[in-house]
Amino acid sequence: MRKILIIFILSLLTISSTFAYAPTDNEIKLLSIIKQKTIEKAKIKWQLWLKREINSLEKSLMVTKNERISYLLIHIIDDKKLVLDDLIKQDLAIQAEETKKQVELQKQQEQENIKKLNDAKVLEIAYIEKNKSFFEENWKDITTDLKVNAKCTKYFDFVNDIAIKNDFPTELIIATWSIEYNCNLSNPANWYWPFQISSKYYTPWDITLEQFAVSVQDYIDFSRNKWNYFNTNTYHDYKTRFWSWNIAITYDTYTLRELRLNSILFNWIRKDTTLDKNTFANTNLNKDTAWPNDWLVTRFLKILKWRIDR
C-alpha cells in the first residue's frame, strides 16, 4: 500500500512539473499541425489506429523524464483522445441512424406484407364469389367423390402466386400436374418433366419449388401457344369445328367449353374428337365417360371445390 502511495505522489509531481513547462510558439504550431494531421488520418484509419497511437504515446510518456517531451506527449495524447471521442460519437450516431432506418424498413415491410395479405384475401374472396357458380353449374354429374390428393394442394399458394402473375387459372395448372405426375415435386424418369410435355427435357430427380416454378411457367407458355394456334390457325380451322369463339381463358374467367378445348389441344385431336365425349377432358365428369381415374375438367372442378371450402 505504501509503495502504491509513493508511486501516486511521484506521478503527481511529474505531471505538476510538466504543466510548468512553457511551450514555444513553434511548439504550439507543431501541436496544432499534429492535431490536424491526426484528424485527417483518423478519417481514413479510424478508431483502431488511434487507439494504437494513443497506447504507444502513453508508453513513451511513462518512461520519459524530459519536461518538454512530456508536455508535448500529454497534449498530443489529449488531442488524439478528443479525436477518438469524436469518432466514437460519429460511430454511435451512424449506428443509431442505421438502427432507425432498419426499424423504419421493417415497419414498412410489415405494412407492405399486411397490405399484400389483405389484397390477396380480397382477391381470393372475389375469385370464389365469381367462380362458385361455375362449380355449382358443372359438378353435379361427377361420378366420383370430390376428394383432392393432399399433395396437389400442399403448394397451392405457391402455384397460385405464379398463376396470378400470368393471369392463368391455378386450378388448371394443378389439375394438369395431377394427371401427368400425381403432383410429385420431382422430374420423372422419362425426362418429360412434371407436365409430361415432350418438347422439352428435364433431368430426372427431386426438384425445389424454385425449379418447379420454371416448369409451371413453361407449361403456361406451352398452353398459351396452343390457344393461340387454335385462335389463329386457318389450315386446320379448329374454330369452325369447335364453334367459332376464341379461347380467352384468364386467371378467374373460363368456360366449360374453353377448359375442354384446352384439354383436347394439350393432348390430341382426332377426326372423331368432340368436346363432350373426349376422355382426356371429360372422364368421370358424367356417367357417359366413366373411368377408374378422373381427367382434366373433373380434377379442375374438384380443386375449385377444395379452394371454395378451405
Short mmCIF file of N, CA and C in Angstrom, two decimals, residues 44-196:
data_model
loop_
_atom_site.label_atom_id
_atom_site.label_comp_id
_atom_site.label_asym_id
_atom_site.label_seq_id
_atom_site.Cartn_x
_atom_site.Cartn_y
_atom_site.Cartn_z
N ILE A 44 -9.50 8.21 -42.30
CA ILE A 44 -9.18 7.06 -43.15
C ILE A 44 -8.94 5.80 -42.32
N LYS A 45 -8.13 5.94 -41.25
CA LYS A 45 -7.69 4.76 -40.48
C LYS A 45 -8.62 4.43 -39.32
N TRP A 46 -9.40 5.39 -38.89
CA TRP A 46 -10.48 5.21 -37.90
C TRP A 46 -9.96 4.82 -36.51
N GLN A 47 -10.80 4.20 -35.72
CA GLN A 47 -10.59 4.09 -34.27
C GLN A 47 -9.41 3.21 -33.88
N LEU A 48 -9.26 2.06 -34.50
CA LEU A 48 -8.21 1.13 -34.08
C LEU A 48 -6.83 1.76 -34.20
N TRP A 49 -6.61 2.48 -35.29
CA TRP A 49 -5.33 3.17 -35.47
C TRP A 49 -5.09 4.19 -34.36
N LEU A 50 -6.12 4.97 -34.05
CA LEU A 50 -6.00 5.98 -32.99
C LEU A 50 -5.69 5.34 -31.64
N LYS A 51 -6.37 4.27 -31.34
CA LYS A 51 -6.15 3.60 -30.06
C LYS A 51 -4.71 3.10 -29.94
N ARG A 52 -4.19 2.58 -31.04
CA ARG A 52 -2.81 2.10 -31.04
C ARG A 52 -1.83 3.27 -30.88
N GLU A 53 -2.14 4.38 -31.54
CA GLU A 53 -1.31 5.58 -31.42
C GLU A 53 -1.28 6.07 -29.97
N ILE A 54 -2.44 6.17 -29.39
CA ILE A 54 -2.55 6.65 -28.00
C ILE A 54 -1.80 5.71 -27.06
N ASN A 55 -1.98 4.42 -27.25
CA ASN A 55 -1.31 3.43 -26.39
C ASN A 55 0.22 3.55 -26.49
N SER A 56 0.71 3.73 -27.72
CA SER A 56 2.15 3.85 -27.93
C SER A 56 2.70 5.12 -27.29
N LEU A 57 1.98 6.24 -27.44
CA LEU A 57 2.42 7.51 -26.86
C LEU A 57 2.38 7.47 -25.33
N GLU A 58 1.39 6.82 -24.78
CA GLU A 58 1.30 6.72 -23.32
C GLU A 58 2.46 5.92 -22.75
N LYS A 59 2.91 4.90 -23.46
CA LYS A 59 4.08 4.13 -23.03
C LYS A 59 5.33 5.01 -23.04
N SER A 60 5.44 5.83 -24.08
CA SER A 60 6.59 6.74 -24.17
C SER A 60 6.55 7.76 -23.04
N LEU A 61 5.36 8.24 -22.73
CA LEU A 61 5.21 9.23 -21.66
C LEU A 61 5.64 8.67 -20.31
N MET A 62 5.38 7.40 -20.10
CA MET A 62 5.70 6.77 -18.81
C MET A 62 7.21 6.69 -18.56
N VAL A 63 7.99 6.67 -19.63
CA VAL A 63 9.43 6.45 -19.44
C VAL A 63 10.25 7.73 -19.61
N THR A 64 9.66 8.75 -20.20
CA THR A 64 10.45 9.97 -20.43
C THR A 64 10.58 10.81 -19.15
N LYS A 65 11.72 11.51 -19.02
CA LYS A 65 11.94 12.40 -17.88
C LYS A 65 12.15 13.84 -18.35
N ASN A 66 11.98 14.02 -19.64
CA ASN A 66 12.18 15.35 -20.24
C ASN A 66 10.87 16.13 -20.16
N GLU A 67 10.94 17.32 -19.51
CA GLU A 67 9.72 18.12 -19.33
C GLU A 67 9.11 18.52 -20.66
N ARG A 68 9.93 18.93 -21.60
CA ARG A 68 9.44 19.37 -22.91
C ARG A 68 8.72 18.24 -23.63
N ILE A 69 9.37 17.07 -23.65
CA ILE A 69 8.77 15.92 -24.33
C ILE A 69 7.48 15.49 -23.64
N SER A 70 7.52 15.50 -22.29
CA SER A 70 6.31 15.13 -21.54
C SER A 70 5.16 16.06 -21.88
N TYR A 71 5.46 17.36 -21.93
CA TYR A 71 4.43 18.35 -22.25
C TYR A 71 3.81 18.07 -23.63
N LEU A 72 4.70 17.88 -24.59
CA LEU A 72 4.22 17.63 -25.96
C LEU A 72 3.42 16.34 -26.06
N LEU A 73 3.95 15.29 -25.40
CA LEU A 73 3.26 14.00 -25.45
C LEU A 73 1.86 14.08 -24.83
N ILE A 74 1.77 14.75 -23.68
CA ILE A 74 0.47 14.87 -23.00
C ILE A 74 -0.55 15.58 -23.89
N HIS A 75 -0.11 16.67 -24.54
CA HIS A 75 -1.04 17.41 -25.39
C HIS A 75 -1.41 16.63 -26.65
N ILE A 76 -0.42 15.93 -27.20
CA ILE A 76 -0.71 15.11 -28.39
C ILE A 76 -1.69 13.99 -28.03
N ILE A 77 -1.46 13.34 -26.89
CA ILE A 77 -2.36 12.27 -26.42
C ILE A 77 -3.76 12.81 -26.19
N ASP A 78 -3.84 13.96 -25.51
CA ASP A 78 -5.16 14.56 -25.24
C ASP A 78 -5.90 14.88 -26.54
N ASP A 79 -5.16 15.44 -27.51
CA ASP A 79 -5.78 15.78 -28.80
C ASP A 79 -6.28 14.51 -29.51
N LYS A 80 -5.46 13.48 -29.47
CA LYS A 80 -5.86 12.22 -30.10
C LYS A 80 -7.07 11.61 -29.40
N LYS A 81 -7.12 11.74 -28.08
CA LYS A 81 -8.27 11.21 -27.34
C LYS A 81 -9.55 11.98 -27.69
N LEU A 82 -9.42 13.29 -27.90
CA LEU A 82 -10.58 14.09 -28.30
C LEU A 82 -11.08 13.66 -29.68
N VAL A 83 -10.11 13.43 -30.58
CA VAL A 83 -10.48 12.94 -31.92
C VAL A 83 -11.14 11.57 -31.83
N LEU A 84 -10.58 10.70 -30.96
CA LEU A 84 -11.15 9.37 -30.76
C LEU A 84 -12.59 9.46 -30.23
N ASP A 85 -12.78 10.36 -29.27
CA ASP A 85 -14.13 10.57 -28.72
C ASP A 85 -15.10 10.99 -29.83
N ASP A 86 -14.63 11.87 -30.71
CA ASP A 86 -15.48 12.31 -31.83
C ASP A 86 -15.83 11.15 -32.75
N LEU A 87 -14.83 10.31 -33.01
CA LEU A 87 -15.08 9.14 -33.86
C LEU A 87 -16.09 8.20 -33.23
N ILE A 88 -15.94 7.99 -31.94
CA ILE A 88 -16.88 7.11 -31.22
C ILE A 88 -18.29 7.67 -31.31
N LYS A 89 -18.40 9.01 -31.12
CA LYS A 89 -19.72 9.65 -31.21
C LYS A 89 -20.29 9.51 -32.63
N GLN A 90 -19.40 9.68 -33.63
CA GLN A 90 -19.85 9.51 -35.01
C GLN A 90 -20.35 8.09 -35.26
N ASP A 91 -19.58 7.12 -34.75
CA ASP A 91 -19.98 5.72 -34.90
C ASP A 91 -21.34 5.45 -34.25
N LEU A 92 -21.48 5.97 -33.05
CA LEU A 92 -22.75 5.78 -32.34
C LEU A 92 -23.91 6.43 -33.10
N ALA A 93 -23.63 7.64 -33.66
CA ALA A 93 -24.67 8.33 -34.42
C ALA A 93 -25.03 7.55 -35.68
N ILE A 94 -23.99 7.01 -36.35
CA ILE A 94 -24.22 6.20 -37.56
C ILE A 94 -25.02 4.95 -37.22
N GLN A 95 -24.62 4.28 -36.13
CA GLN A 95 -25.33 3.07 -35.70
C GLN A 95 -26.77 3.37 -35.34
N ALA A 96 -26.96 4.51 -34.66
CA ALA A 96 -28.34 4.91 -34.28
C ALA A 96 -29.17 5.17 -35.52
N GLU A 97 -28.55 5.83 -36.51
CA GLU A 97 -29.26 6.13 -37.76
C GLU A 97 -29.58 4.86 -38.53
N GLU A 98 -28.60 3.93 -38.56
CA GLU A 98 -28.82 2.65 -39.23
C GLU A 98 -29.93 1.85 -38.55
N THR A 99 -29.89 1.85 -37.21
CA THR A 99 -30.94 1.16 -36.45
C THR A 99 -32.30 1.77 -36.74
N LYS A 100 -32.34 3.10 -36.79
CA LYS A 100 -33.60 3.81 -37.10
C LYS A 100 -34.11 3.42 -38.49
N LYS A 101 -33.17 3.40 -39.46
CA LYS A 101 -33.54 3.03 -40.83
C LYS A 101 -34.06 1.60 -40.90
N GLN A 102 -33.36 0.69 -40.17
CA GLN A 102 -33.77 -0.71 -40.17
C GLN A 102 -35.16 -0.88 -39.55
N VAL A 103 -35.40 -0.15 -38.47
CA VAL A 103 -36.72 -0.20 -37.83
C VAL A 103 -37.79 0.32 -38.78
N GLU A 104 -37.48 1.42 -39.46
CA GLU A 104 -38.43 2.01 -40.41
C GLU A 104 -38.67 1.06 -41.58
N LEU A 105 -37.58 0.45 -42.09
CA LEU A 105 -37.72 -0.51 -43.19
C LEU A 105 -38.53 -1.72 -42.77
N GLN A 106 -38.29 -2.18 -41.53
CA GLN A 106 -39.03 -3.33 -41.01
C GLN A 106 -40.51 -3.01 -40.89
N LYS A 107 -40.81 -1.79 -40.38
CA LYS A 107 -42.20 -1.36 -40.27
C LYS A 107 -42.85 -1.27 -41.65
N GLN A 108 -42.08 -0.69 -42.59
CA GLN A 108 -42.59 -0.55 -43.96
C GLN A 108 -42.85 -1.92 -44.59
N GLN A 109 -41.90 -2.86 -44.35
CA GLN A 109 -42.06 -4.21 -44.89
C GLN A 109 -43.27 -4.90 -44.27
N GLU A 110 -43.44 -4.72 -42.96
CA GLU A 110 -44.60 -5.31 -42.28
C GLU A 110 -45.90 -4.75 -42.83
N GLN A 111 -45.92 -3.43 -43.07
CA GLN A 111 -47.11 -2.80 -43.63
C GLN A 111 -47.39 -3.31 -45.04
N GLU A 112 -46.31 -3.46 -45.83
CA GLU A 112 -46.47 -3.99 -47.19
C GLU A 112 -46.96 -5.43 -47.16
N ASN A 113 -46.42 -6.22 -46.22
CA ASN A 113 -46.86 -7.62 -46.10
C ASN A 113 -48.33 -7.70 -45.70
N ILE A 114 -48.72 -6.82 -44.77
CA ILE A 114 -50.13 -6.79 -44.35
C ILE A 114 -51.02 -6.40 -45.52
N LYS A 115 -50.56 -5.40 -46.30
CA LYS A 115 -51.33 -4.95 -47.46
C LYS A 115 -51.45 -6.07 -48.49
N LYS A 116 -50.30 -6.75 -48.75
CA LYS A 116 -50.32 -7.86 -49.70
C LYS A 116 -51.26 -8.97 -49.24
N LEU A 117 -51.19 -9.25 -47.93
CA LEU A 117 -52.05 -10.29 -47.37
C LEU A 117 -53.52 -9.91 -47.50
N ASN A 118 -53.83 -8.64 -47.18
CA ASN A 118 -55.21 -8.16 -47.31
C ASN A 118 -55.67 -8.15 -48.76
N ASP A 119 -54.77 -7.72 -49.65
CA ASP A 119 -55.09 -7.72 -51.08
C ASP A 119 -55.35 -9.13 -51.57
N ALA A 120 -54.50 -10.06 -51.10
CA ALA A 120 -54.66 -11.46 -51.50
C ALA A 120 -55.99 -12.03 -51.00
N LYS A 121 -56.35 -11.66 -49.76
CA LYS A 121 -57.62 -12.12 -49.20
C LYS A 121 -58.80 -11.58 -49.99
N VAL A 122 -58.71 -10.29 -50.34
CA VAL A 122 -59.79 -9.66 -51.13
C VAL A 122 -59.89 -10.33 -52.49
N LEU A 123 -58.72 -10.56 -53.13
CA LEU A 123 -58.70 -11.21 -54.43
C LEU A 123 -59.29 -12.63 -54.35
N GLU A 124 -58.94 -13.35 -53.28
CA GLU A 124 -59.43 -14.72 -53.13
C GLU A 124 -60.94 -14.74 -52.91
N ILE A 125 -61.43 -13.83 -52.09
CA ILE A 125 -62.88 -13.75 -51.84
C ILE A 125 -63.61 -13.43 -53.14
N ALA A 126 -63.06 -12.47 -53.90
CA ALA A 126 -63.67 -12.09 -55.18
C ALA A 126 -63.66 -13.26 -56.15
N TYR A 127 -62.55 -14.02 -56.16
CA TYR A 127 -62.44 -15.17 -57.05
C TYR A 127 -63.50 -16.22 -56.72
N ILE A 128 -63.61 -16.53 -55.43
CA ILE A 128 -64.57 -17.56 -55.01
C ILE A 128 -66.01 -17.13 -55.31
N GLU A 129 -66.32 -15.86 -55.03
CA GLU A 129 -67.67 -15.37 -55.32
C GLU A 129 -67.98 -15.45 -56.80
N LYS A 130 -66.97 -15.17 -57.61
CA LYS A 130 -67.17 -15.17 -59.06
C LYS A 130 -67.30 -16.58 -59.62
N ASN A 131 -66.55 -17.53 -59.08
CA ASN A 131 -66.46 -18.85 -59.70
C ASN A 131 -67.17 -19.97 -58.95
N LYS A 132 -67.77 -19.62 -57.82
CA LYS A 132 -68.57 -20.62 -57.11
C LYS A 132 -69.70 -21.13 -58.00
N SER A 133 -70.30 -20.24 -58.75
CA SER A 133 -71.42 -20.62 -59.63
C SER A 133 -70.95 -21.57 -60.73
N PHE A 134 -69.70 -21.41 -61.19
CA PHE A 134 -69.17 -22.32 -62.21
C PHE A 134 -69.13 -23.75 -61.68
N PHE A 135 -68.70 -23.88 -60.44
CA PHE A 135 -68.69 -25.21 -59.84
C PHE A 135 -70.11 -25.76 -59.70
N GLU A 136 -71.00 -24.94 -59.19
CA GLU A 136 -72.38 -25.39 -58.97
C GLU A 136 -73.05 -25.83 -60.26
N GLU A 137 -72.70 -25.18 -61.36
CA GLU A 137 -73.32 -25.50 -62.65
C GLU A 137 -72.78 -26.79 -63.25
N ASN A 138 -71.57 -27.20 -62.89
CA ASN A 138 -70.91 -28.26 -63.65
C ASN A 138 -70.49 -29.50 -62.87
N TRP A 139 -70.69 -29.53 -61.57
CA TRP A 139 -70.16 -30.66 -60.80
C TRP A 139 -71.16 -31.79 -60.57
N LYS A 140 -72.45 -31.55 -60.76
CA LYS A 140 -73.49 -32.46 -60.27
C LYS A 140 -73.47 -33.85 -60.88
N ASP A 141 -72.91 -34.00 -62.08
CA ASP A 141 -72.89 -35.31 -62.72
C ASP A 141 -71.57 -36.05 -62.55
N ILE A 142 -70.66 -35.48 -61.73
CA ILE A 142 -69.38 -36.16 -61.49
C ILE A 142 -69.64 -37.52 -60.83
N THR A 143 -68.97 -38.55 -61.32
CA THR A 143 -69.27 -39.92 -60.87
C THR A 143 -68.40 -40.37 -59.71
N THR A 144 -67.41 -39.58 -59.31
CA THR A 144 -66.53 -39.95 -58.20
C THR A 144 -66.65 -38.92 -57.09
N ASP A 145 -66.06 -39.24 -55.91
CA ASP A 145 -66.15 -38.29 -54.80
C ASP A 145 -65.29 -37.05 -55.08
N LEU A 146 -65.48 -36.03 -54.28
CA LEU A 146 -64.85 -34.74 -54.54
C LEU A 146 -63.52 -34.55 -53.82
N LYS A 147 -62.95 -35.62 -53.30
CA LYS A 147 -61.68 -35.51 -52.59
C LYS A 147 -60.55 -35.12 -53.54
N VAL A 148 -59.58 -34.39 -52.98
CA VAL A 148 -58.39 -33.99 -53.74
C VAL A 148 -57.16 -34.50 -53.02
N ASN A 149 -56.22 -35.06 -53.76
CA ASN A 149 -54.97 -35.54 -53.20
C ASN A 149 -54.27 -34.39 -52.46
N ALA A 150 -53.91 -34.63 -51.20
CA ALA A 150 -53.27 -33.59 -50.39
C ALA A 150 -51.98 -33.07 -51.01
N LYS A 151 -51.27 -33.91 -51.79
CA LYS A 151 -50.05 -33.47 -52.45
C LYS A 151 -50.34 -32.34 -53.45
N CYS A 152 -51.56 -32.35 -54.00
CA CYS A 152 -51.91 -31.37 -55.03
C CYS A 152 -52.32 -30.02 -54.44
N THR A 153 -52.63 -29.99 -53.19
CA THR A 153 -53.00 -28.72 -52.54
C THR A 153 -51.89 -28.20 -51.62
N LYS A 154 -50.87 -29.00 -51.40
CA LYS A 154 -49.80 -28.63 -50.48
C LYS A 154 -49.13 -27.33 -50.89
N TYR A 155 -48.92 -27.15 -52.19
CA TYR A 155 -48.23 -25.96 -52.68
C TYR A 155 -49.18 -25.04 -53.45
N PHE A 156 -50.45 -25.08 -53.06
CA PHE A 156 -51.46 -24.29 -53.78
C PHE A 156 -51.09 -22.81 -53.82
N ASP A 157 -50.74 -22.24 -52.68
CA ASP A 157 -50.46 -20.81 -52.62
C ASP A 157 -49.24 -20.45 -53.47
N PHE A 158 -48.26 -21.32 -53.49
CA PHE A 158 -47.07 -21.08 -54.31
C PHE A 158 -47.44 -21.05 -55.79
N VAL A 159 -48.21 -22.04 -56.21
CA VAL A 159 -48.66 -22.10 -57.61
C VAL A 159 -49.59 -20.93 -57.91
N ASN A 160 -50.43 -20.59 -56.94
CA ASN A 160 -51.39 -19.50 -57.13
C ASN A 160 -50.68 -18.17 -57.41
N ASP A 161 -49.57 -17.92 -56.73
CA ASP A 161 -48.81 -16.69 -56.97
C ASP A 161 -48.32 -16.63 -58.42
N ILE A 162 -47.85 -17.75 -58.93
CA ILE A 162 -47.39 -17.80 -60.33
C ILE A 162 -48.56 -17.59 -61.27
N ALA A 163 -49.69 -18.21 -60.93
CA ALA A 163 -50.88 -18.10 -61.77
C ALA A 163 -51.38 -16.66 -61.86
N ILE A 164 -51.39 -15.97 -60.72
CA ILE A 164 -51.84 -14.57 -60.69
C ILE A 164 -50.95 -13.72 -61.59
N LYS A 165 -49.64 -13.89 -61.48
CA LYS A 165 -48.70 -13.11 -62.29
C LYS A 165 -48.90 -13.36 -63.78
N ASN A 166 -49.35 -14.56 -64.14
CA ASN A 166 -49.52 -14.92 -65.55
C ASN A 166 -50.96 -14.83 -66.02
N ASP A 167 -51.88 -14.43 -65.11
CA ASP A 167 -53.30 -14.36 -65.47
C ASP A 167 -53.78 -15.69 -66.04
N PHE A 168 -53.48 -16.75 -65.32
CA PHE A 168 -53.73 -18.13 -65.77
C PHE A 168 -54.37 -18.89 -64.61
N PRO A 169 -55.38 -19.74 -64.86
CA PRO A 169 -56.08 -20.41 -63.76
C PRO A 169 -55.19 -21.35 -62.94
N THR A 170 -55.19 -21.16 -61.63
CA THR A 170 -54.43 -22.02 -60.74
C THR A 170 -54.90 -23.46 -60.83
N GLU A 171 -56.21 -23.63 -60.85
CA GLU A 171 -56.78 -24.99 -60.89
C GLU A 171 -56.33 -25.76 -62.13
N LEU A 172 -56.16 -25.06 -63.24
CA LEU A 172 -55.74 -25.72 -64.48
C LEU A 172 -54.32 -26.23 -64.38
N ILE A 173 -53.45 -25.45 -63.74
CA ILE A 173 -52.07 -25.88 -63.53
C ILE A 173 -52.03 -27.13 -62.67
N ILE A 174 -52.73 -27.08 -61.54
CA ILE A 174 -52.68 -28.20 -60.59
C ILE A 174 -53.38 -29.43 -61.16
N ALA A 175 -54.48 -29.24 -61.86
CA ALA A 175 -55.20 -30.37 -62.45
C ALA A 175 -54.32 -31.10 -63.46
N THR A 176 -53.59 -30.35 -64.28
CA THR A 176 -52.69 -30.96 -65.27
C THR A 176 -51.53 -31.67 -64.58
N TRP A 177 -50.95 -31.01 -63.58
CA TRP A 177 -49.87 -31.63 -62.80
C TRP A 177 -50.36 -32.92 -62.15
N SER A 178 -51.58 -32.90 -61.67
CA SER A 178 -52.17 -34.07 -61.01
C SER A 178 -52.32 -35.23 -61.98
N ILE A 179 -52.82 -34.95 -63.18
CA ILE A 179 -53.00 -36.01 -64.18
C ILE A 179 -51.65 -36.57 -64.63
N GLU A 180 -50.73 -35.68 -64.92
CA GLU A 180 -49.49 -36.09 -65.57
C GLU A 180 -48.47 -36.70 -64.62
N TYR A 181 -48.45 -36.26 -63.34
CA TYR A 181 -47.41 -36.80 -62.46
C TYR A 181 -47.85 -36.85 -61.00
N ASN A 182 -49.13 -36.91 -60.77
CA ASN A 182 -49.67 -37.11 -59.44
C ASN A 182 -49.17 -36.08 -58.42
N CYS A 183 -48.88 -34.87 -58.90
CA CYS A 183 -48.44 -33.76 -58.06
C CYS A 183 -47.15 -34.04 -57.29
N ASN A 184 -46.27 -34.84 -57.88
CA ASN A 184 -44.98 -35.11 -57.26
C ASN A 184 -44.02 -33.96 -57.55
N LEU A 185 -43.26 -33.56 -56.54
CA LEU A 185 -42.29 -32.48 -56.70
C LEU A 185 -40.96 -33.07 -57.15
N SER A 186 -40.93 -33.50 -58.40
CA SER A 186 -39.72 -34.09 -58.98
C SER A 186 -39.91 -34.17 -60.50
N ASN A 187 -38.82 -34.47 -61.18
CA ASN A 187 -38.89 -34.72 -62.62
C ASN A 187 -38.90 -36.22 -62.86
N PRO A 188 -39.86 -36.74 -63.61
CA PRO A 188 -39.98 -38.19 -63.79
C PRO A 188 -38.85 -38.78 -64.62
N ALA A 189 -38.78 -40.10 -64.59
CA ALA A 189 -37.65 -40.81 -65.22
C ALA A 189 -37.66 -40.70 -66.74
N ASN A 190 -38.79 -40.38 -67.35
CA ASN A 190 -38.84 -40.31 -68.81
C ASN A 190 -38.34 -38.98 -69.38
N TRP A 191 -37.88 -38.07 -68.49
CA TRP A 191 -37.29 -36.78 -68.88
C TRP A 191 -38.32 -35.76 -69.35
N TYR A 192 -39.60 -36.07 -69.25
CA TYR A 192 -40.61 -35.16 -69.78
C TYR A 192 -41.20 -34.22 -68.74
N TRP A 193 -40.55 -34.06 -67.60
CA TRP A 193 -40.90 -33.11 -66.54
C TRP A 193 -42.32 -33.27 -66.01
N PRO A 194 -42.69 -32.57 -64.92
CA PRO A 194 -43.96 -32.85 -64.23
C PRO A 194 -45.22 -32.71 -65.08
N PHE A 195 -45.14 -31.96 -66.21
CA PHE A 195 -46.33 -31.79 -67.04
C PHE A 195 -46.30 -32.66 -68.30
N GLN A 196 -45.28 -33.52 -68.40
CA GLN A 196 -45.19 -34.52 -69.46
C GLN A 196 -45.36 -33.91 -70.86
#
